[in-house]
Coordinates of C-alpha atoms and ligand atoms in Angstrom, one line a residue:
M2 CA -0.1 0.0 0.2
N3 CA 1.2 3.3 -0.9
N4 CA 0.2 6.1 0.8
L5 CA 1.0 9.4 -0.9
T6 CA 1.2 7.5 -4.4
V7 CA -1.7 8.3 -6.4
E8 CA -3.4 5.0 -7.8
A9 CA -3.2 5.6 -11.5
N10 CA -1.8 4.0 -14.8
G11 CA 2.0 5.7 -14.1
F12 CA 2.9 3.9 -11.0
D13 CA 4.1 0.6 -10.2
F14 CA 7.0 0.2 -7.8
S15 CA 8.3 -3.4 -7.3
L16 CA 9.3 -3.7 -3.6
D17 CA 12.0 -6.4 -4.6
K18 CA 14.3 -4.1 -7.1
A19 CA 15.6 -1.0 -6.0
V20 CA 13.3 2.6 -7.5
K21 CA 15.1 4.5 -9.9
I22 CA 14.7 7.7 -8.6
A23 CA 16.0 11.3 -10.7
V24 CA 18.4 13.5 -8.4
A25 CA 18.9 16.5 -8.9
K26 CA 21.4 18.2 -6.2
G27 CA 20.4 21.7 -7.2
D28 CA 22.4 25.1 -5.8
G29 CA 24.3 26.7 -2.9
I30 CA 23.6 24.3 0.5
G31 CA 21.5 22.0 -2.5
P32 CA 25.0 19.2 -2.4
E33 CA 25.3 19.4 1.1
I34 CA 21.9 18.6 2.0
M35 CA 21.5 16.3 -0.3
D36 CA 24.7 14.2 0.2
A37 CA 23.3 14.3 3.8
T38 CA 21.0 12.7 2.6
L39 CA 21.4 10.2 0.6
R40 CA 24.2 9.1 2.7
I41 CA 20.3 8.7 5.3
L42 CA 18.8 6.5 3.1
K43 CA 21.1 4.5 2.3
A44 CA 22.4 3.6 5.7
A45 CA 18.0 2.7 5.9
G46 CA 18.2 0.9 3.8
A47 CA 16.6 2.1 1.4
N48 CA 16.2 0.1 -1.8
I49 CA 16.3 3.5 -4.8
E50 CA 18.8 3.6 -7.0
P51 CA 19.8 7.4 -8.0
E52 CA 20.7 8.9 -11.1
F53 CA 21.7 12.1 -10.9
I54 CA 20.0 15.2 -13.5
D55 CA 21.5 18.6 -14.0
V56 CA 19.1 21.0 -13.3
G57 CA 19.3 24.7 -11.5
E58 CA 21.6 27.2 -12.0
S59 CA 24.5 26.0 -14.0
V60 CA 22.0 25.1 -16.7
Y61 CA 20.5 28.5 -16.5
L62 CA 23.4 30.3 -17.2
S63 CA 24.7 27.8 -19.8
G64 CA 21.8 29.5 -21.9
N65 CA 19.4 27.4 -21.3
T66 CA 16.0 29.6 -19.7
S67 CA 14.5 26.4 -18.5
G68 CA 16.6 25.4 -16.6
I69 CA 16.6 21.9 -17.0
T70 CA 18.5 19.9 -19.6
E71 CA 16.7 17.3 -22.0
R72 CA 18.5 14.8 -20.4
A73 CA 16.9 15.3 -17.4
W74 CA 13.9 15.8 -18.4
N75 CA 14.2 12.2 -19.9
I76 CA 15.4 10.4 -16.5
A77 CA 12.8 12.6 -14.6
R78 CA 9.9 11.3 -17.2
A79 CA 11.3 7.9 -17.4
N80 CA 11.9 7.6 -13.7
K81 CA 8.7 9.4 -12.9
V82 CA 10.0 10.2 -9.0
I83 CA 12.5 13.1 -8.4
L84 CA 14.3 13.7 -5.4
K85 CA 15.4 17.8 -5.8
A86 CA 17.4 19.9 -3.7
P87 CA 16.9 23.5 -3.7
I88 CA 18.5 25.7 -7.4
T89 CA 18.7 29.0 -7.4
T90 CA 17.3 31.1 -10.0
P91 CA 19.9 33.3 -11.8
Q92 CA 18.9 37.6 -11.1
G93 CA 17.6 38.9 -13.9
K94 CA 14.5 38.5 -16.2
G95 CA 14.6 35.7 -19.0
Y96 CA 15.1 33.0 -16.6
K97 CA 11.7 30.6 -16.4
S98 CA 10.8 29.6 -13.0
L99 CA 12.2 25.5 -12.9
N100 CA 9.9 25.2 -9.9
V101 CA 6.7 26.0 -11.8
T102 CA 8.1 24.5 -15.3
L103 CA 8.3 21.1 -13.7
R104 CA 4.8 21.1 -11.9
K105 CA 2.6 22.3 -15.2
S106 CA 5.0 20.0 -17.3
L107 CA 4.4 16.8 -15.6
G108 CA 1.4 17.5 -14.4
L109 CA 1.9 17.7 -10.0
F110 CA -0.9 19.7 -9.3
A111 CA -0.9 17.9 -5.5
N112 CA 1.4 20.3 -3.9
V113 CA 1.8 18.9 0.3
R114 CA 3.4 19.9 2.9
P115 CA 3.0 19.0 6.2
V116 CA 4.5 20.8 9.1
L117 CA 4.8 20.0 12.0
S118 CA 5.9 21.8 15.6
L119 CA 9.0 19.6 17.6
H120 CA 8.0 21.2 20.8
P121 CA 10.0 22.1 22.6
Y122 CA 13.2 20.9 20.5
V123 CA 12.7 23.7 18.3
K124 CA 11.3 27.4 19.7
T125 CA 7.5 27.6 19.1
N126 CA 5.1 29.7 20.0
F127 CA 2.3 26.6 18.6
P128 CA 3.1 23.0 20.9
E129 CA 0.4 21.2 19.4
M130 CA 0.0 22.7 15.6
D131 CA 0.2 19.3 13.2
I132 CA -0.9 20.8 10.1
V133 CA -0.8 19.5 6.3
V134 CA -1.4 22.1 3.4
I135 CA -2.5 20.8 0.5
R136 CA -2.2 23.0 -2.6
E137 CA -3.1 23.3 -6.1
N138 CA -0.2 23.2 -7.9
E139 CA -1.5 24.0 -11.7
E140 CA -4.1 26.8 -11.7
D141 CA -5.6 29.3 -11.0
L142 CA -3.7 32.8 -11.0
Y143 CA -0.5 30.8 -11.3
A144 CA -1.8 29.6 -15.4
G145 CA 1.0 33.3 -15.5
I146 CA -1.9 34.5 -18.3
E147 CA -1.7 38.1 -18.4
H148 CA -2.1 40.7 -20.9
Q149 CA -2.2 44.6 -20.6
Q150 CA -5.0 46.2 -22.1
T151 CA -5.0 49.5 -22.1
E152 CA -2.4 52.5 -21.1
D153 CA -3.9 51.9 -17.6
V154 CA -4.7 48.2 -16.9
V155 CA -3.3 45.3 -16.7
Q156 CA -4.9 41.8 -16.3
C157 CA -4.4 38.4 -14.2
L158 CA -7.2 36.1 -15.6
K159 CA -7.5 33.4 -12.5
L160 CA -9.0 30.2 -14.2
I161 CA -10.5 27.8 -11.7
T162 CA -11.2 24.3 -13.7
R163 CA -13.4 21.6 -12.3
P164 CA -11.2 18.6 -13.0
G165 CA -9.0 21.2 -11.0
C166 CA -10.9 21.1 -8.0
E167 CA -12.0 17.5 -8.0
R168 CA -8.6 16.7 -8.3
I169 CA -7.3 18.3 -5.1
V170 CA -10.3 18.4 -3.6
R171 CA -10.2 14.2 -3.4
Y172 CA -6.7 14.1 -3.2
A173 CA -7.2 16.4 0.5
F174 CA -10.2 14.1 1.6
E175 CA -7.9 10.7 0.7
F176 CA -5.1 11.6 2.4
A177 CA -6.9 12.5 5.5
K178 CA -8.3 9.2 5.2
A179 CA -4.9 7.3 4.6
Y180 CA -3.6 9.1 7.6
G181 CA -5.9 9.2 10.0
R182 CA -6.6 12.9 10.2
T183 CA -10.1 14.0 11.4
K184 CA -10.5 17.4 9.6
V185 CA -10.5 19.4 6.0
T186 CA -10.8 22.5 6.3
C187 CA -11.3 24.5 2.4
M188 CA -10.0 28.0 2.2
V189 CA -11.5 30.1 -0.2
K190 CA -12.7 33.6 -1.2
D191 CA -16.2 33.6 -2.4
N192 CA -18.1 35.5 -1.2
I193 CA -16.0 38.1 -3.7
M194 CA -15.0 35.8 -6.0
K195 CA -18.4 33.9 -6.7
L196 CA -17.9 31.7 -9.7
T197 CA -14.3 31.1 -9.5
D198 CA -14.0 30.3 -5.7
G199 CA -17.4 29.4 -5.4
L200 CA -16.6 26.3 -8.0
F201 CA -13.9 24.9 -5.2
H202 CA -16.0 25.9 -2.7
R203 CA -19.5 23.6 -4.5
V204 CA -17.1 20.7 -5.0
F205 CA -15.6 20.7 -1.8
D206 CA -19.3 20.1 -0.6
E207 CA -19.5 17.7 -3.3
I208 CA -17.0 15.8 -2.4
G209 CA -16.9 16.5 0.8
K210 CA -20.1 14.2 1.3
E211 CA -18.7 11.3 0.1
Y212 CA -16.9 11.5 3.8
P213 CA -18.6 10.9 6.3
D214 CA -16.5 10.4 9.1
I215 CA -14.3 13.5 8.4
K216 CA -14.5 16.8 9.6
K217 CA -15.1 19.8 6.9
E218 CA -15.3 23.3 7.3
V219 CA -15.1 25.9 4.7
Q220 CA -13.5 29.4 6.1
I221 CA -12.8 33.0 4.0
I222 CA -9.0 33.1 3.5
D223 CA -8.1 36.3 4.8
I224 CA -9.6 35.1 8.4
A225 CA -8.4 31.7 8.3
T226 CA -4.7 33.0 7.6
A227 CA -4.9 34.7 10.4
R228 CA -6.6 32.1 12.3
V229 CA -3.5 29.8 11.1
A230 CA -1.4 32.3 12.7
A231 CA -2.4 32.4 15.5
K232 CA -4.0 29.3 16.4
P233 CA -2.4 26.4 14.5
E234 CA -3.6 24.0 16.6
D235 CA -7.5 24.1 15.3
Y236 CA -6.2 22.9 12.2
D237 CA -5.3 19.3 10.5
V238 CA -5.5 18.9 7.0
I239 CA -6.1 22.4 4.9
V240 CA -7.1 22.0 0.6
T241 CA -7.2 25.7 -1.0
S242 CA -5.9 26.5 -4.3
N243 CA -2.6 28.3 -5.5
L244 CA -1.9 30.9 -4.3
Y245 CA -3.7 31.2 -1.5
G246 CA -1.9 27.8 -0.2
D247 CA 1.3 29.0 -1.4
I248 CA 1.3 32.0 1.1
V249 CA -1.0 29.8 3.8
S250 CA 1.5 27.3 3.7
D251 CA 5.1 30.0 4.2
V252 CA 2.9 31.0 7.0
V253 CA 2.3 27.2 9.0
A254 CA 6.4 27.1 8.0
E255 CA 7.3 29.7 9.9
I256 CA 5.7 30.0 12.5
A257 CA 6.1 26.2 13.4
G258 CA 10.3 27.6 13.8
S259 CA 12.6 27.0 10.8
V260 CA 12.3 27.3 7.0
G261 CA 15.0 25.3 7.5
L262 CA 12.7 21.6 8.6
A263 CA 9.6 21.0 6.0
G264 CA 9.6 19.1 3.3
S265 CA 6.9 19.3 0.7
A266 CA 5.8 16.3 -1.9
N267 CA 4.8 17.5 -5.4
V268 CA 2.6 14.9 -6.6
G269 CA 0.7 14.4 -10.0
T270 CA -1.1 11.4 -11.4
D271 CA 2.3 9.8 -13.1
V272 CA 5.6 11.9 -11.3
A273 CA 6.1 13.3 -8.4
M274 CA 8.6 15.6 -7.3
F275 CA 10.3 15.8 -3.1
E276 CA 12.2 19.3 -2.1
A277 CA 12.5 20.4 0.9
I278 CA 10.9 24.0 1.1
H279 CA 13.5 25.8 1.5
G280 CA 15.4 28.2 -1.5
S281 CA 19.5 27.7 -1.6
A282 CA 20.1 29.7 1.1
P283 CA 23.4 31.1 -1.1
D284 CA 24.5 33.2 2.6
I285 CA 25.5 29.6 3.8
A286 CA 26.3 27.7 0.9
G287 CA 29.4 25.6 1.1
L288 CA 29.7 26.2 4.5
N289 CA 28.5 22.4 5.7
I290 CA 26.4 24.6 8.2
A291 CA 23.1 24.3 6.5
N292 CA 19.4 22.0 8.1
P293 CA 19.3 18.8 6.1
S294 CA 15.6 18.5 8.2
G295 CA 13.4 19.6 5.1
L296 CA 15.0 17.4 2.3
I297 CA 15.4 14.2 4.1
N298 CA 11.3 15.0 5.4
A299 CA 10.7 15.2 1.7
A300 CA 12.8 11.8 1.7
V301 CA 10.6 10.7 4.0
M302 CA 7.7 11.5 1.4
M303 CA 8.8 9.8 -1.0
L304 CA 9.7 6.7 0.2
A305 CA 6.6 6.5 1.6
H306 CA 5.1 6.9 -1.8
I307 CA 7.3 4.3 -3.4
G308 CA 5.8 2.0 -0.9
Q309 CA 9.4 1.8 0.9
H310 CA 7.2 2.8 4.5
E311 CA 8.8 0.5 7.1
I312 CA 12.3 2.2 6.1
A313 CA 10.7 5.8 5.7
D314 CA 9.6 5.3 9.6
K315 CA 13.3 4.7 10.3
V316 CA 14.7 7.5 8.4
Q317 CA 11.4 10.4 9.9
N318 CA 11.9 8.1 13.9
A319 CA 15.7 9.1 13.7
L320 CA 15.6 12.1 12.4
L321 CA 13.2 13.2 15.5
S322 CA 15.2 11.6 17.8
T323 CA 18.6 13.0 16.8
I324 CA 16.3 16.4 17.4
E325 CA 15.1 15.2 20.6
A326 CA 18.2 14.5 21.6
G327 CA 19.2 18.2 21.1
I328 CA 21.7 17.4 18.4
H329 CA 21.2 20.8 16.2
T330 CA 21.9 22.7 13.7
S331 CA 23.2 26.5 14.0
D332 CA 19.2 27.3 12.3
I333 CA 17.7 26.1 15.2
F334 CA 20.5 25.5 17.7
T335 CA 19.3 27.7 21.5
N336 CA 21.5 27.1 24.8
S337 CA 18.5 26.4 26.7
R338 CA 17.3 23.6 24.5
S339 CA 20.0 22.3 22.4
K340 CA 23.0 20.2 24.2
R341 CA 25.3 19.9 21.1
K342 CA 25.7 22.3 18.2
V343 CA 26.8 20.2 14.4
N344 CA 27.5 20.8 11.0
T345 CA 25.4 19.3 8.3
S346 CA 27.9 16.8 8.0
D347 CA 27.7 15.9 12.2
F348 CA 24.1 15.9 11.9
A349 CA 24.2 12.6 9.1
D350 CA 26.3 11.0 11.2
E351 CA 24.2 11.6 14.2
V352 CA 20.6 10.7 12.6
I353 CA 22.8 7.8 10.5
S354 CA 23.3 6.7 14.7
R355 CA 19.3 6.6 15.6
L356 CA 18.6 4.2 13.0
G357 CA 16.0 2.0 14.8
F358 CA 15.5 4.4 17.8
R359 CA 11.8 6.0 17.9
P360 CA 11.6 9.4 19.4
E361 CA 10.6 9.4 23.3
N362 CA 8.1 12.6 23.5
L363 CA 7.7 13.3 19.8
K364 CA 5.4 12.3 17.2
E365 CA 6.6 9.1 16.5
S366 CA 5.9 8.0 12.4
K367 CA 4.4 5.8 11.3
I368 CA 3.6 5.9 8.1
A369 CA 3.7 1.5 7.9
E370 CA 0.6 2.1 9.2
G371 CA -1.5 4.0 6.7
N372 CA -5.0 2.3 6.1
G373 CA -4.8 2.8 1.4
T374 CA -3.3 3.9 -1.9
I375 CA -4.7 7.6 -2.7
K376 CA -7.3 7.1 -5.5
I377 CA -8.4 9.5 -7.5
P378 CA -10.9 8.9 -10.4
E379 CA -10.7 9.8 -13.9
Y380 CA -12.6 13.3 -14.5
V381 CA -15.9 12.5 -15.8
R382 CA -17.7 15.4 -17.4
S383 CA -21.4 16.4 -18.0
T384 CA -23.2 18.2 -20.2
S385 CA -25.6 21.2 -19.5
E386 CA -27.3 23.4 -21.5
K387 CA -25.6 26.1 -23.2
E388 CA -26.8 29.5 -24.1
L389 CA -25.6 32.3 -25.6
V390 CA -27.0 35.0 -23.7
G391 CA -25.1 38.5 -23.8
V392 CA -21.2 39.4 -24.8
D393 CA -19.5 41.8 -22.5
V394 CA -17.1 43.7 -25.0
F395 CA -13.8 45.7 -23.1
L396 CA -13.9 48.8 -24.3
D397 CA -10.0 51.3 -24.5
W398 CA -11.1 54.6 -24.4
A399 CA -10.1 57.5 -22.6
H400 CA -12.5 59.8 -21.5
T401 CA -13.5 60.2 -17.8
D402 CA -17.6 60.4 -18.5
P403 CA -19.0 56.7 -18.4
N404 CA -23.1 59.0 -19.0
E405 CA -20.7 60.1 -22.9
L406 CA -20.2 56.3 -23.5
G407 CA -23.0 55.2 -22.6
A408 CA -24.4 58.1 -24.9
E409 CA -22.7 57.1 -27.6
L410 CA -22.8 53.2 -27.8
D411 CA -27.2 53.9 -27.4
K412 CA -27.3 55.0 -30.5
I413 CA -25.1 52.5 -32.3
G414 CA -28.3 50.4 -33.0
A415 CA -26.5 46.9 -33.4
Y416 CA -29.4 44.3 -34.2
G417 CA -30.6 42.8 -31.8
L418 CA -29.2 43.3 -29.0
K419 CA -28.8 46.3 -26.5
L420 CA -26.8 48.5 -23.9
K421 CA -27.3 46.3 -20.6
M422 CA -25.0 48.3 -18.4
I423 CA -21.1 49.9 -18.7
T424 CA -19.0 49.3 -16.1
N425 CA -15.6 50.7 -14.6
R426 CA -12.7 48.2 -12.8
G427 CA -16.1 46.1 -11.5
V428 CA -18.5 48.9 -10.9
K429 CA -21.5 50.0 -12.7
V430 CA -21.1 53.1 -14.0
Y431 CA -24.0 53.7 -16.3
P432 CA -26.8 54.1 -16.6
N433 CA -26.7 56.0 -13.1
G434 CA -23.3 55.7 -11.3
M435 CA -22.5 57.5 -8.9
P436 CA -19.8 60.3 -9.8
E437 CA -17.6 59.9 -7.2
T438 CA -16.4 56.3 -8.7
F439 CA -13.1 56.6 -10.4
C440 CA -12.6 55.5 -14.2
T441 CA -10.0 54.2 -15.9
D442 CA -9.9 53.7 -19.6
H443 CA -10.2 50.4 -19.6
W444 CA -14.7 49.8 -19.9
R445 CA -16.6 46.6 -19.7
C446 CA -19.7 47.5 -21.8
R447 CA -21.9 44.3 -21.4
F448 CA -25.1 43.8 -24.2
V449 CA -27.6 41.5 -23.7
S450 CA -30.7 40.9 -26.3
K451 CA -33.4 43.7 -27.2
E452 CA -36.0 40.9 -26.4
M453 CA -37.7 39.2 -23.1
D454 CA -37.5 35.7 -23.1
L455 CA -41.8 35.6 -22.7
T456 CA -40.7 32.2 -22.2
K457 CA -39.4 32.8 -18.4
A458 CA -41.3 33.3 -15.4
G459 CA -38.5 35.9 -14.6
L460 CA -37.1 39.0 -16.3
E461 CA -34.2 37.1 -18.5
Y462 CA -33.3 38.1 -21.8
K463 CA -33.8 35.7 -24.9
P464 CA -30.1 34.1 -26.2
I465 CA -29.2 35.4 -28.8
D466 CA -27.0 33.7 -31.9
F467 CA -23.5 34.4 -32.1
E468 CA -23.7 36.6 -35.7
H469 CA -25.2 39.6 -33.1
I470 CA -21.9 39.7 -31.6
I471 CA -20.0 39.8 -34.9
V472 CA -22.2 42.3 -36.1
L473 CA -22.3 44.5 -33.3
L474 CA -18.2 44.7 -33.2
S475 CA -18.3 45.1 -36.7
K476 CA -20.3 48.3 -35.9
L477 CA -17.8 49.4 -33.3
N478 CA -14.7 49.2 -35.1
Q479 CA -16.9 50.9 -37.7
Y480 CA -17.7 53.5 -35.0
N481 CA -13.7 53.6 -34.3
F482 CA -14.3 52.0 -30.8
N483 CA -11.1 50.6 -29.6
I484 CA -12.3 47.1 -28.8
I485 CA -9.6 45.2 -26.5
K486 CA -11.3 41.2 -25.9
T487 CA -15.0 40.4 -25.6
E488 CA -16.2 38.1 -23.0
N489 CA -19.4 35.5 -24.3
L490 CA -22.4 35.9 -21.7
Y491 CA -23.6 32.3 -21.3
Q492 CA -25.9 30.3 -19.3
F493 CA -25.9 26.6 -18.2
D494 CA -29.3 25.3 -17.3
G495 CA -30.7 27.9 -17.0
Q496 CA -27.8 29.6 -14.7
K497 CA -26.0 32.4 -15.3
G498 CA -22.5 32.0 -15.8
F499 CA -21.1 35.5 -15.7
S500 CA -21.0 37.9 -12.2
L501 CA -23.4 40.3 -12.1
G502 CA -21.3 43.7 -12.4
Q503 CA -21.2 46.0 -9.0
G504 CA -24.2 47.8 -7.5
E505 CA -25.7 45.9 -11.0
Ligands
NAD28 P1 16.4 30.7 1.0 O1 15.2 29.9 1.4 O2 17.2 30.4 0.4 O3 16.4 31.7 2.3 C1 15.9 32.0 3.7 C2 17.1 32.6 4.6 O4 16.8 31.3 4.8 C3 18.5 32.3 4.9 O5 19.2 33.0 5.6 C4 19.0 31.1 4.2 O6 20.2 31.0 5.0 C5 18.2 30.2 5.7 N1 18.0 28.4 5.2 C6 17.6 28.5 4.6 N2 17.6 26.8 4.2 C7 18.6 26.6 5.5 C8 18.2 25.3 6.0 N3 18.5 24.5 5.2 N4 19.3 25.7 7.1 C9 19.8 27.1 7.8 N5 19.4 27.4 7.0 C10 18.2 27.7 6.7 O7 15.5 31.9 0.6 P2 15.8 32.8 -0.3 O8 17.4 33.6 0.1 O9 15.1 34.2 -0.8 O10 16.1 32.4 -2.1 C11 17.4 32.2 -2.7 C12 17.4 30.9 -3.5 O11 16.7 30.0 -4.0 C13 17.4 31.9 -5.0 O12 17.4 32.2 -5.9 C14 15.6 31.7 -5.2 O13 15.0 32.0 -6.5 C15 16.1 29.6 -4.7 N6 14.8 29.2 -4.0 C16 14.4 27.6 -4.8 C17 13.5 26.9 -4.2 C18 13.7 26.0 -4.8 O14 14.2 25.9 -5.1 N7 12.8 25.6 -4.5 C19 12.9 27.4 -3.1 C20 12.7 29.3 -3.1 C21 14.4 29.9 -2.9

């Protein structure tokens, strides 16, 4: 049984033969902490065969802006498991984030970051905290689709998909089940983003029903982040979208005591990548003083993923025993809590000497007692009746009086359509706007059918043809309006697939 593994086509790790893993030693402190980690894995009897790959600074500086060589891609994809030390992204424009490239190209949809308090051995204000943040890794604002549309306005597209939500939410519940966790908290901002975050919330409610034994709660991200920072012991598993997850997981790691301690997994249905959460720490590179615990924790998650559970527990418990014994690297060393300050390689030796030990006070690792594989079913797309009911035309218009724009657009009289409203930065400014509302050069003009749909009980506009939109755009162009983009307005099974303007 592989706890962290997503049960799908890609994985088939035999316990009899060594599992080939792609190993990236990284930059800065990367090689030091990777050597320490691999020595511990070897001593613990991990049945793995590392294949070293080149990624990071040297690859970037050789002129490859992706930071990863063709050979490294091939090995990573063939082995399906990557253990990666942090890399340095050179300063300056033109270099793509290797982490984002790896996550997206390899479909690593779930970022899993467990953070456990090591009180009283590591200083933290929160002795009880034991949180796993499960962050969606591929979509949201991190799709990176940005445009400058007018002199004054840029936009970034927030993409949330149903399959993306289903996969990450399912992963969170399955993770909770496999690891005996009792609560999953979903964090969203659907009081504002009713469609995008609303979908995440809805999927959480739908899938949550299949896990009656797990407690569920939904919190608005702003207050939720504040509460995590103030009372982390109230949280167990957190599931959230990409940007919020990025922030919350850093808050959680920071309040636990040291960025040097936490590991993380990036899991997909084919490939999984394991790494420490911290960066390459150039300020201490080459000094042999970095804390290797983050990467060791990542390696433990990797062992769980490939089914080597006993070895995973052995390594984790030896690590906890070492920390309990007060053997600390300088980042967590304090006179009151620590007994001996050690460097990176000595710390690894201390962990190796404790293989087979169990922690006396800290929570013992019992991955081998986990109960099952994480199952993510194939996505099934449902179909609903989709009707085109209007269009939002975005205009670049450098004047400031919305009534002037409204009057001009009203005059156009495009075949079958009428102007319903104009918004500026989402606020309705025409008809009946407020003079106090600040307006930029970016105007969203909503057009709907001139006719009402008499078959519907409410005040609904008739569905339109795309032809209507083409004629409208052609007319706007003829009248020298500067069209930036259009967004069609659809109804799905009679439900509006678009938000109303503020004040509409
Ligand atoms: P950083 O995490 O490397 O360092 C922040 C601080 O924490 C530094 O003072 C550092 O000495 C300390 N620190 C980090 N890890 C430590 C450890 N294991 N033991 C002891 N102290 C540790 O963050 P940064 O300085 O902002 O970034 C440095 C480089 O790392 C940048 O090029 C950045 O792009 C890159 N980075 C890479 C990854 C990755 O590969 N996953 C993640 C974050 C940052």
